[in-house]
CSV table of C-alpha atoms in Angstrom, one decimal:
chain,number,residue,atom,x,y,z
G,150,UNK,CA,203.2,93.7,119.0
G,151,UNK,CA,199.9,94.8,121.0
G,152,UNK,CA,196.6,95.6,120.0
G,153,UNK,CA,194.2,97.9,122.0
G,154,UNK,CA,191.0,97.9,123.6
G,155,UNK,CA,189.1,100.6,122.6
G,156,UNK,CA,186.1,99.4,123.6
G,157,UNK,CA,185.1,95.8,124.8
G,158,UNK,CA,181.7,95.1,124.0
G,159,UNK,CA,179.4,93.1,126.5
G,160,UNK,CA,181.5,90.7,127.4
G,161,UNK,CA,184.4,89.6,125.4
G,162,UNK,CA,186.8,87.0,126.5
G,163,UNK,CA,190.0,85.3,125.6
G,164,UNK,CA,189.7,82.1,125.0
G,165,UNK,CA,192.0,79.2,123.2
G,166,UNK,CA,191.5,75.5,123.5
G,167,UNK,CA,190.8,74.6,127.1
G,168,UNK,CA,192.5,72.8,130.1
G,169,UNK,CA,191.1,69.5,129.2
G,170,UNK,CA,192.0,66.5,132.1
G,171,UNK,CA,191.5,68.8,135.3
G,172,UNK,CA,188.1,68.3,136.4
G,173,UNK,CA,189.2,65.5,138.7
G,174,UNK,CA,190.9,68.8,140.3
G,175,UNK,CA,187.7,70.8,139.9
G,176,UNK,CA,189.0,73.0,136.8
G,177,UNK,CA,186.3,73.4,134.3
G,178,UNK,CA,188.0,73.2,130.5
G,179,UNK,CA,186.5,76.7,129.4
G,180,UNK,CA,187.3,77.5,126.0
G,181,UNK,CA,185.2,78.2,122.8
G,182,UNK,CA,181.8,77.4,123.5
G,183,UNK,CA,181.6,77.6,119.1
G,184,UNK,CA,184.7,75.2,118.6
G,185,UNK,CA,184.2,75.3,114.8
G,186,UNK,CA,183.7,79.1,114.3
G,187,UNK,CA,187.2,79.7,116.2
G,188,UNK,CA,189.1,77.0,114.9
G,189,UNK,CA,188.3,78.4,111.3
G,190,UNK,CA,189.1,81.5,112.6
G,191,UNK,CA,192.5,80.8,113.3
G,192,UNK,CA,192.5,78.5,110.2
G,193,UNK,CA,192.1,81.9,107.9
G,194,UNK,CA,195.0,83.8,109.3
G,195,UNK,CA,197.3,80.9,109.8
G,196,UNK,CA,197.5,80.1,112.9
G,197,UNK,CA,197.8,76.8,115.0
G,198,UNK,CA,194.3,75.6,116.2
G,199,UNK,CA,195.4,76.0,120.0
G,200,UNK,CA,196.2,79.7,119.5
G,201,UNK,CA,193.9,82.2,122.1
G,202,UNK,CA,190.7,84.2,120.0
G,203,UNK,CA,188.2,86.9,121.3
G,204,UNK,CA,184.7,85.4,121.9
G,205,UNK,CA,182.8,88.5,121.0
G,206,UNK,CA,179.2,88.3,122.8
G,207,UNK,CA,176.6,90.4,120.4
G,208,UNK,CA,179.1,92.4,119.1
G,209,UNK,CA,180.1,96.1,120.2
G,210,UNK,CA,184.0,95.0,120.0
G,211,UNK,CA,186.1,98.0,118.9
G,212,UNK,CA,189.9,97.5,118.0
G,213,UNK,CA,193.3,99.2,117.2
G,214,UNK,CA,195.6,97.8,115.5
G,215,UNK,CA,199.3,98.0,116.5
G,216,UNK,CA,202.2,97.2,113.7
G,217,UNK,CA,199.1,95.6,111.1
G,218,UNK,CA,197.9,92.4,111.6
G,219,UNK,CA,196.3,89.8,109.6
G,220,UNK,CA,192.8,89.1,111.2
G,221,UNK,CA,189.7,87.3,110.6
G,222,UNK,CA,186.0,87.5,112.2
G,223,UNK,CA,183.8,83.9,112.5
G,224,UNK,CA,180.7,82.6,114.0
G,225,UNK,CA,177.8,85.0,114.8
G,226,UNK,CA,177.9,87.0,111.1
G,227,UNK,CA,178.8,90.9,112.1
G,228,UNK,CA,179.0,93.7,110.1
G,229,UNK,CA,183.2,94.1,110.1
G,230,UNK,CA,184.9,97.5,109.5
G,231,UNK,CA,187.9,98.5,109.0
G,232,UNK,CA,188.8,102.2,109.3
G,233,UNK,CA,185.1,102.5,108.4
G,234,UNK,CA,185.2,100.4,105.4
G,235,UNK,CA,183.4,97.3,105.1
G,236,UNK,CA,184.9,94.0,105.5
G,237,UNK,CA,184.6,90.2,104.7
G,238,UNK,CA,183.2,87.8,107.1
G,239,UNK,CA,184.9,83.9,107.1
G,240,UNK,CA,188.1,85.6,105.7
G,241,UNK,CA,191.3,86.8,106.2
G,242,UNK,CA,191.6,90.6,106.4
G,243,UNK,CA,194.1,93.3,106.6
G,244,UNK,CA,194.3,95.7,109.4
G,245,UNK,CA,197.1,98.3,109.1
G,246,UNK,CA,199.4,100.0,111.6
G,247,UNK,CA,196.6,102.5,113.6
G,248,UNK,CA,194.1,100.8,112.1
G,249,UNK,CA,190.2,100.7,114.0
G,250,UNK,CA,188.6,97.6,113.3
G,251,UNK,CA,185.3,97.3,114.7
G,252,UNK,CA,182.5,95.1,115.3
G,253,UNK,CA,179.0,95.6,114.9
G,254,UNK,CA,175.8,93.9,116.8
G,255,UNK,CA,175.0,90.2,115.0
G,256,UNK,CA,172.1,89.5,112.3
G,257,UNK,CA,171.8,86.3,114.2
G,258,UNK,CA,173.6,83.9,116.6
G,259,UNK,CA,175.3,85.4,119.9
G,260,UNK,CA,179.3,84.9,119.4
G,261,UNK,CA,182.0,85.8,117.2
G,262,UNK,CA,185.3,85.1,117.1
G,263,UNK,CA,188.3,87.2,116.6
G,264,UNK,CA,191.8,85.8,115.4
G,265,UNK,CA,194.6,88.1,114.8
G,266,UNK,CA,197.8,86.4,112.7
G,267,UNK,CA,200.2,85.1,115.8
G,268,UNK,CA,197.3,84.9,118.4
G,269,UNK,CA,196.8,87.0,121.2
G,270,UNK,CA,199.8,86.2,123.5
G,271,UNK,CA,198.2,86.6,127.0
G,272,UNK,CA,200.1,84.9,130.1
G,273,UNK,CA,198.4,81.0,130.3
G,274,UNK,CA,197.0,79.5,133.8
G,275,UNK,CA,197.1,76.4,134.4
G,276,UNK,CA,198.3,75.7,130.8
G,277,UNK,CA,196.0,77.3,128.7
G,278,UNK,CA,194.9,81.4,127.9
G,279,UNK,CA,190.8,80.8,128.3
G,280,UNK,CA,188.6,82.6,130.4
G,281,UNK,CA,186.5,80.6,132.4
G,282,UNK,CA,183.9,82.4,133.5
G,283,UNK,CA,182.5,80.0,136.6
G,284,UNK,CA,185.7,79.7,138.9
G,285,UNK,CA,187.2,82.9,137.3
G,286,UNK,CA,190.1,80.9,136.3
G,287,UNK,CA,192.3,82.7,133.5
G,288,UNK,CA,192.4,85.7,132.1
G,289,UNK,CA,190.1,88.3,133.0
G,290,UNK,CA,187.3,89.5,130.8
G,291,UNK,CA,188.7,91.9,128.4
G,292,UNK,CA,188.0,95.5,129.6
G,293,UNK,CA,187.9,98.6,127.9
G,294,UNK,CA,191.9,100.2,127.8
G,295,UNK,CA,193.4,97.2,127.5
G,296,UNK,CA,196.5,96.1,125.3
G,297,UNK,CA,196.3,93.0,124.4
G,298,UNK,CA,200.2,91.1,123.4
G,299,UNK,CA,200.1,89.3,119.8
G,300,UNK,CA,202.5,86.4,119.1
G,301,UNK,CA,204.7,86.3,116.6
G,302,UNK,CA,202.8,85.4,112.9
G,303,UNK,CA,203.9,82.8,110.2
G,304,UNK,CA,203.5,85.3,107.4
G,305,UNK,CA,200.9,86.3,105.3
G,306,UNK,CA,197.7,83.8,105.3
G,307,UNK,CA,197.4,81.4,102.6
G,308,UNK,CA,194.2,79.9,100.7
G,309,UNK,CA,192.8,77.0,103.3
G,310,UNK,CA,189.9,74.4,103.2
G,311,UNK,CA,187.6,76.3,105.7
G,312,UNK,CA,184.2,74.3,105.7
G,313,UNK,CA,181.6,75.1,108.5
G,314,UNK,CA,179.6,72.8,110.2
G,315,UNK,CA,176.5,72.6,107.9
G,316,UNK,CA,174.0,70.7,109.9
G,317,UNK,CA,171.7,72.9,111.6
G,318,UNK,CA,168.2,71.2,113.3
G,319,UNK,CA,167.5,69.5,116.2
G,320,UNK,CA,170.2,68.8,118.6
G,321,UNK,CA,171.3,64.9,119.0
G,322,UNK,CA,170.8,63.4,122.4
G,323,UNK,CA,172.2,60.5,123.4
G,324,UNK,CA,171.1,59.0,126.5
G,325,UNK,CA,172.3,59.9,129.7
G,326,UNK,CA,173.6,58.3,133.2
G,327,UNK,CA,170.3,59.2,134.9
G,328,UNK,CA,168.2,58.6,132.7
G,329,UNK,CA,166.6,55.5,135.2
G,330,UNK,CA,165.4,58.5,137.4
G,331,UNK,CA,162.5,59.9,134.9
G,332,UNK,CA,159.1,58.7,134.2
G,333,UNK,CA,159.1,56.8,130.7
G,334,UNK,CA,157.2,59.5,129.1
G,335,UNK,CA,160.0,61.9,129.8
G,336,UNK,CA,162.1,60.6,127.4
G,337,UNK,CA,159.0,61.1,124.6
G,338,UNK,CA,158.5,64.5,126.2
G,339,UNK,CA,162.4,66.1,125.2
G,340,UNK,CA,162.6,64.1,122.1
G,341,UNK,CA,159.4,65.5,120.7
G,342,UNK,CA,158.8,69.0,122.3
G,343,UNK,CA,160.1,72.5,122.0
G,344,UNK,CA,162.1,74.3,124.2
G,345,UNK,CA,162.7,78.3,124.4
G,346,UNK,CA,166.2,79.6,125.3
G,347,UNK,CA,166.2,81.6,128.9
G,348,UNK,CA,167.5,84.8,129.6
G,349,UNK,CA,170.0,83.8,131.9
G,350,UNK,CA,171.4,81.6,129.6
G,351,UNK,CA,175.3,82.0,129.8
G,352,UNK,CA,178.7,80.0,128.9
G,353,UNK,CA,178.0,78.2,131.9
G,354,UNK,CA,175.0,76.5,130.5
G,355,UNK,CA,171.4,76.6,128.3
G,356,UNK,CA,169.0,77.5,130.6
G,357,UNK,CA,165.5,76.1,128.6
G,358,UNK,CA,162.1,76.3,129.4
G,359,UNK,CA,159.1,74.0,128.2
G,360,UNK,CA,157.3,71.0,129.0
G,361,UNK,CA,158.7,69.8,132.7
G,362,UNK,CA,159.9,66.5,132.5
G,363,UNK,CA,159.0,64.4,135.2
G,364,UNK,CA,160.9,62.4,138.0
G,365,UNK,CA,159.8,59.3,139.4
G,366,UNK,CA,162.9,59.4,142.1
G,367,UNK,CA,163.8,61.9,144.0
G,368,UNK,CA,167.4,64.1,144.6
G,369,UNK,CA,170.7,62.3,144.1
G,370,UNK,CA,174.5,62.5,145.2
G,371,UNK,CA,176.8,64.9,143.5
G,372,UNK,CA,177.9,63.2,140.6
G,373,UNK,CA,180.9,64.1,138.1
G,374,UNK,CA,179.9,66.3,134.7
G,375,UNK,CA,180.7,66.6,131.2
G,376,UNK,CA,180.0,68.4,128.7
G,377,UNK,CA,177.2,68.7,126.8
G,378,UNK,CA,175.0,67.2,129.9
G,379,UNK,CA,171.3,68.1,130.2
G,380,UNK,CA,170.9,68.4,133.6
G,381,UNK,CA,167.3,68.4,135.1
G,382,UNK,CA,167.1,70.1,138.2
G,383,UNK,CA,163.7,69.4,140.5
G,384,UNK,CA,161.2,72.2,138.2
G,385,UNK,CA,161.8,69.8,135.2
G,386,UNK,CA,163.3,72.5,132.8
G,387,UNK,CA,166.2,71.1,131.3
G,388,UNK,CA,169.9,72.9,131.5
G,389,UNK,CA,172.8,71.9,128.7
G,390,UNK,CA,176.2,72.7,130.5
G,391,UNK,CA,178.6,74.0,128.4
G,392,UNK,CA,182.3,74.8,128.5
G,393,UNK,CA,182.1,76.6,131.7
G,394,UNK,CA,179.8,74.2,133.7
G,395,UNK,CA,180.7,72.9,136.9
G,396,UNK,CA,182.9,69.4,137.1
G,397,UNK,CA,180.0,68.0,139.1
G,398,UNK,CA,176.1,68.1,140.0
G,399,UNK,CA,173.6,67.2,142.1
G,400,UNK,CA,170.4,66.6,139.6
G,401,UNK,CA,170.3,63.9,137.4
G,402,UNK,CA,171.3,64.0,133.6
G,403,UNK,CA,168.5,62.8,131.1
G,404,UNK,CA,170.5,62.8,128.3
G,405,UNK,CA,174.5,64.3,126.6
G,406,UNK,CA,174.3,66.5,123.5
G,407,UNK,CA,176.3,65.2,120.7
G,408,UNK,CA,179.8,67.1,120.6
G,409,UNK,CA,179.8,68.0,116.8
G,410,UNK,CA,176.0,70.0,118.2
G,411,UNK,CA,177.2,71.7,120.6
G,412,UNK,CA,178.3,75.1,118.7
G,413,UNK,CA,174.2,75.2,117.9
G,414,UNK,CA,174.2,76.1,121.6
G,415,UNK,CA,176.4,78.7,121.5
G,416,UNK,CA,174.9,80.4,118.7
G,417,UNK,CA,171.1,80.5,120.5
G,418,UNK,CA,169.5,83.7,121.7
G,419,UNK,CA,167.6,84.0,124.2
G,420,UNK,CA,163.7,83.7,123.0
G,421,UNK,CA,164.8,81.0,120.5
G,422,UNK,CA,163.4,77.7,120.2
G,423,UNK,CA,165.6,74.5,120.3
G,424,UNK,CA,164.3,71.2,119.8
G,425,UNK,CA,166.3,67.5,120.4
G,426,UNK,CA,166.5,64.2,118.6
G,427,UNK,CA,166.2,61.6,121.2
G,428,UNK,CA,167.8,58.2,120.7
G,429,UNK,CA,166.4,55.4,119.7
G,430,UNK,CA,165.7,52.4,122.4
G,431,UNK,CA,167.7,49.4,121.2
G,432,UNK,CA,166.2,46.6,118.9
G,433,UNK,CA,164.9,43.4,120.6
């Protein structure tokens, strides 16, 4: 079973759960940068959590169905159509044999997720089917043309639990290995400031621009990275790396977004504002 590529969109990209444990080899993890939104994705049409989804960037993904398929569209909400009819978000879906399903440009957020019933069945590197879009590691970016292989499917989806993350707000910021190398009023400065999401802005990282925060050391080793890192490089604009960012770094890290926040990053455009919720300096 295949489904094609009519047309691709921006940038769409297979991605599953990751190759978690290689960065000692200089492999970034990759996958999902909205880990909720494609895990319920999968969720609605049966599938394991580890099975390979399309992250859909703003929409403008257009579809054929091969033999039908069960599939369901998360995360950024998307006007969904199926042979030009209207579709659910959040739920399960039938496409039939021929069918063009298509995606339409966002109301808000940046990335939605595409789960077909068996996943898509693309070869894995290095253990895993994501596209990692630093090192180029994985599949390559979905193209226009393309079939695309679908596993086989456990039958018809059934009714499933499906909550979303519902905390939205500041992110949660937890302090960070370098933090020693800012003045102390840095630390006020993220924790009570707003900062507007850059352009360049990628799956790499969250390029943010605001109050500077100052140094009072200078540049450091190359140090290792993990995700969720808010990396301050010498301008004093911070960066959060996310599932693509590099396995190490040579500015020092103020602070680490909390995990369960990090699908907030994925969902902010460009000329957005983001705000953190610093921690809170141990009692005496």
């Amino acid at each position: 079973m295949s489904i094609t590529v009519l047309r691709a969109g921006s940038l769409t990209t297979i991605q599953d759960r990751g190759r978690p444990g290689l960065a000692h080899l200089g492999v970034p993890c990759a996958g999902p940068l909205d880990r909720p939104a494609a895990d319920l994705a999968n969720r609605l049409v049966g599938n394991r959590s580890d099975a390979a989804v399309l992250e859909v960037t703003m929409g403008g993904l257009h579809l054929r169905a091969g033999r039908g398929h069960w599939i369901a569209v998360t995360g950024a909400p998307c006007p969904v159509e199926v042979n030009g009819v209207a579709r659910g978000h959040a739920r399960a879906e039938w496409a039939e044999r021929g069918a063009d399903v298509v995606l339409g440009p966002p109301s808000s957020g940046v990335r939605s997720y595409v789960a077909v019933a068996g996943g898509f069945d693309v070869v894995p590197v290095l253990g895993s089917r994501a596209t990692d879009t630093l090192a180029w590691v994985g599949p390559p970016p979905v193209q226009d043309g393309d079939l695309l292989a679908v596993g086989p499917s456990r039958g018809a989806p059934q009714p499933h639990d499906t909550p979303r993350p519902p905390r939205r707000g500041p992110l949660r910021l937890h302090p960070g290995p370098g933090v020693d190398w800012f003045a102390p009023e840095a630390v006020e400065v993220i924790g009570s400031s707003a900062y507007t999401v850059g352009s360049e802005s990628n799956r790499i990282g969250l390029r943010l621009d605001g109050p500077p925060l100052e140094r009072r050391r200078g540049e450091m080793p190359s140090e290792g990275m993990v995700l969720g890192s808010v990396q301050v490089p010498p301008h004093g604009r911070p960066v959060i790396f996310l599932a693509d960012h590099p396995v190490t770094g040579g500015y020092p890290v103020i602070g680490v977004v909390e995990p369960e926040d990090l699908w907030m990053c994925a969902q902010a455009r460009p000329g957005e504002t983001l705000r953190f919720t610093r921690w809170r300096a141990a009692s005496r």
